[in-house]
Coordinates of C-alpha atoms in Angstrom, one line a residue:
M100 CA -0.1 0.2 -0.3
T101 CA 1.2 3.0 -1.0
A102 CA 1.5 6.2 1.2
P103 CA -0.5 9.0 0.8
A104 CA 1.1 12.1 -1.0
S105 CA 1.3 15.2 1.5
T106 CA -1.0 17.6 1.0
P107 CA 1.2 20.8 -0.3
L108 CA 1.1 24.0 1.9
T109 CA -0.9 26.6 0.0
P110 CA 1.2 30.4 0.0
Y111 CA 0.4 32.3 3.3
A112 CA 2.4 35.0 5.0
T113 CA 1.3 36.8 8.4
L114 CA 2.1 40.5 8.5
L115 CA 5.4 40.5 9.8
G116 CA 6.4 37.9 7.5
F117 CA 5.6 39.7 4.1
T118 CA 6.9 42.9 5.4
R119 CA 10.3 41.0 6.3
Y120 CA 9.7 40.0 2.5
V121 CA 9.3 43.3 1.0
D122 CA 12.5 44.6 2.8
R123 CA 14.4 42.2 1.2
T124 CA 16.5 41.7 -2.2
G125 CA 17.8 39.3 -4.5
P126 CA 18.6 35.9 -3.6
T127 CA 17.5 37.2 0.1
K128 CA 14.5 36.4 -1.0
A129 CA 14.3 33.5 -1.9
T130 CA 16.0 32.3 0.9
F131 CA 13.4 34.1 3.6
V132 CA 10.5 32.7 1.9
G133 CA 11.9 29.1 2.2
G134 CA 12.5 29.5 5.9
L135 CA 9.4 30.7 6.3
R136 CA 7.8 27.6 4.0
K137 CA 9.7 25.2 6.5
Q138 CA 8.6 26.6 9.4
R139 CA 5.0 26.5 8.7
A140 CA 5.7 22.6 7.3
S141 CA 7.6 22.0 11.0
R142 CA 4.5 24.0 12.6
S143 CA 7.5 25.8 14.7
G144 CA 8.0 28.9 15.9
F145 CA 8.1 30.7 18.9
N146 CA 7.2 34.2 20.3
P147 CA 9.7 35.9 22.9
H148 CA 7.8 38.9 23.3
G149 CA 4.4 38.0 24.9
Q150 CA 5.0 39.0 27.9
F151 CA 6.2 42.1 26.9
V152 CA 3.0 42.9 25.1
K153 CA 1.0 41.6 28.2
A154 CA 2.7 44.5 30.3
L155 CA 2.2 47.3 27.6
K156 CA -1.0 46.4 27.4
A157 CA -2.0 46.4 31.1
D158 CA 0.1 49.9 31.7
I159 CA -2.4 51.3 29.0
A160 CA -5.5 49.5 30.1
F161 CA -4.9 50.1 33.7
H162 CA -3.4 53.5 33.4
T163 CA -0.4 52.9 35.5
G164 CA 2.1 54.7 33.3
G165 CA 4.9 52.1 32.6
T166 CA 5.0 50.1 36.1
H167 CA 4.2 47.2 34.6
L168 CA 6.8 47.4 32.0
A169 CA 9.2 48.7 34.5
G170 CA 8.7 45.2 36.3
V171 CA 8.4 42.7 33.3
A172 CA 12.1 42.1 32.8
D173 CA 12.6 40.6 36.2
I174 CA 9.6 38.0 35.9
V175 CA 10.9 36.3 32.6
K176 CA 13.2 33.8 32.0
P177 CA 17.0 34.8 32.3
R178 CA 17.4 34.3 28.3
W179 CA 15.1 36.9 27.6
R180 CA 15.7 39.3 30.0
P181 CA 18.2 41.6 28.2
L182 CA 16.0 41.4 25.1
Y183 CA 13.8 42.8 27.2
Q184 CA 15.3 45.6 29.2
A185 CA 16.5 46.6 25.6
L186 CA 12.8 47.3 24.5
V187 CA 11.5 48.6 27.6
P188 CA 13.1 51.9 27.6
G189 CA 11.9 52.8 24.2
A190 CA 8.3 51.3 24.6
T191 CA 8.3 53.1 28.0
T192 CA 8.9 56.9 26.2
W193 CA 6.3 55.5 23.5
L194 CA 3.4 55.3 26.5
R195 CA 4.4 58.5 27.9
S196 CA 4.3 60.3 24.6
L197 CA 0.4 59.1 24.2
G198 CA -0.5 61.6 27.3
E199 CA -1.7 61.8 30.8
P200 CA -2.3 57.7 31.6
T201 CA -6.1 58.4 32.5
A202 CA -7.1 59.8 29.2
V203 CA -6.2 56.8 27.0
D204 CA -7.7 53.2 27.0
L205 CA -7.3 49.8 25.6
A206 CA -8.7 49.0 22.6
Q207 CA -10.1 46.0 21.4
T208 CA -8.5 44.9 17.8
R209 CA -9.3 41.7 15.9
D210 CA -7.1 39.8 13.4
A211 CA -8.7 39.8 9.4
L212 CA -7.2 38.0 6.3
A213 CA -5.9 40.1 3.6
M214 CA -5.7 38.5 0.0
L215 CA -2.7 40.0 -2.3
G216 CA -4.1 38.5 -5.5
D217 CA -3.7 34.7 -4.4
L218 CA -1.5 35.3 -1.6
P219 CA -3.5 35.5 1.8
V220 CA -2.0 38.0 4.4
K221 CA -2.8 37.8 8.7
I222 CA -3.0 41.2 9.8
N223 CA -2.9 40.9 13.5
P224 CA -2.3 44.0 15.0
H225 CA -1.1 43.8 18.6
F226 CA -3.4 45.9 20.3
G227 CA -5.8 49.2 19.8
V228 CA -5.4 52.8 21.6
R229 CA -8.6 54.8 21.9
H230 CA -7.9 58.6 23.5
A231 CA -9.9 60.7 25.3
D232 CA -11.2 62.9 22.3
G233 CA -12.2 59.8 20.3
R234 CA -9.6 59.1 18.1
A235 CA -8.4 55.4 17.8
E236 CA -5.3 53.6 16.8
A237 CA -4.4 50.4 15.7
V238 CA -1.0 49.5 17.0
R239 CA 1.9 46.9 15.9
L240 CA 4.8 46.8 17.3
H241 CA 7.9 47.0 15.6
F242 CA 11.0 44.8 18.2
D243 CA 13.8 44.3 15.8
E244 CA 17.5 45.7 16.9
T245 CA 17.3 48.1 13.1
P246 CA 14.9 50.7 12.6
P247 CA 11.8 49.5 10.2
S248 CA 12.5 51.0 6.3
E249 CA 10.6 53.1 4.5
E250 CA 9.3 49.9 2.5
S251 CA 8.2 47.6 5.8
V252 CA 6.6 51.0 7.3
L253 CA 4.4 51.2 4.1
A254 CA 3.9 47.9 4.0
T255 CA 2.6 47.4 7.0
L256 CA 0.4 50.5 7.5
H257 CA -1.0 50.2 4.3
L258 CA -2.3 46.9 4.7
M259 CA -3.8 47.7 8.0
A260 CA -5.8 50.2 6.5
R261 CA -7.0 48.3 4.3
H262 CA -9.2 46.2 6.8
M263 CA -9.5 48.7 9.2
D264 CA -13.0 48.0 9.3
A265 CA -12.3 44.7 9.9
V266 CA -9.8 45.3 12.9
L267 CA -10.6 48.5 14.7
P268 CA -13.5 50.9 12.4
H269 CA -12.5 54.3 12.3
A270 CA -9.1 53.8 13.5
E271 CA -5.8 54.8 12.5
P272 CA -2.7 52.5 11.6
V273 CA 0.6 53.0 13.9
L274 CA 3.4 51.0 13.7
V275 CA 5.4 51.9 16.9
D276 CA 9.3 51.1 16.6
V277 CA 9.6 50.2 19.9
R278 CA 13.5 50.5 20.6
R279 CA 13.5 54.1 19.7
G280 CA 9.7 54.4 21.1
L281 CA 8.6 55.9 17.9
A282 CA 5.4 55.9 16.1
H283 CA 5.3 55.8 12.4
R284 CA 1.8 56.4 10.6
M285 CA 1.2 56.9 7.0
P286 CA 3.0 59.5 4.9
T287 CA 0.7 62.1 4.1
D288 CA 2.0 62.1 0.3
A289 CA 1.3 58.5 0.1
K290 CA -0.5 56.9 -2.9
P291 CA -2.8 54.1 -1.8
D292 CA -3.0 52.8 -5.7
Q293 CA 1.1 52.7 -6.1
I294 CA 1.9 50.8 -3.0
E295 CA -1.4 48.3 -3.7
R296 CA 0.3 47.7 -7.2
W297 CA 3.9 47.1 -5.4
L298 CA 2.6 45.0 -2.8
S299 CA 0.4 42.9 -5.2
G300 CA 3.6 42.4 -7.2
E301 CA 5.4 41.5 -4.3
A302 CA 2.8 38.9 -3.2
A303 CA 2.9 37.2 -6.9
A304 CA 6.5 36.8 -6.6
F305 CA 5.9 35.4 -2.9
R306 CA 3.3 32.8 -4.3
A307 CA 6.2 32.0 -7.1
I308 CA 9.2 31.3 -4.8
W309 CA 6.7 29.5 -2.1
S310 CA 5.8 26.8 -4.9
T311 CA 9.6 26.6 -6.2
A312 CA 10.6 26.1 -2.5
A313 CA 8.0 22.8 -2.7

């Protein structure tokens, strides 16, 4: 009796994976997509930032101005402490930039599935923020040591904005560079149609590379 053929993995990307992909050039794109495919096949992957995000959300929800962030490095495993210690100062700077803690509330966001051509991309902000004046922001966090490139900022904000009705209605997408405490918003001169065409081309190439890596 012959073994059943394995089901081919359909091309798929998270928002983080896709924006990291568009940031690459030349052969590194293929290497990166191949790595994503292997990770998906093995169902591997670990998020080291979970406790950090939980602490930041707690400070917003309970209006505590950074006290949860200040203690989070002490409660994670020793191997993660240097990472958390590098993230806390910038995150605290961003948190304080929001204004008085009591003037900001945590808002619930929902994940959405974007289709770029035939490529599904999971849109998953980390949380939402609602200001006392009624403004809302859907926040995605950037944890890397290097700042986000212009391309990754545009791709992230465009895809979040594209599905904001599902993510957090009437909110503005924001990408927070955690280590530097900086919030990136869509440039006023951005051209959504051009960004859409660019990302559609990137998505088609992603799918082609994914299939070649099978």
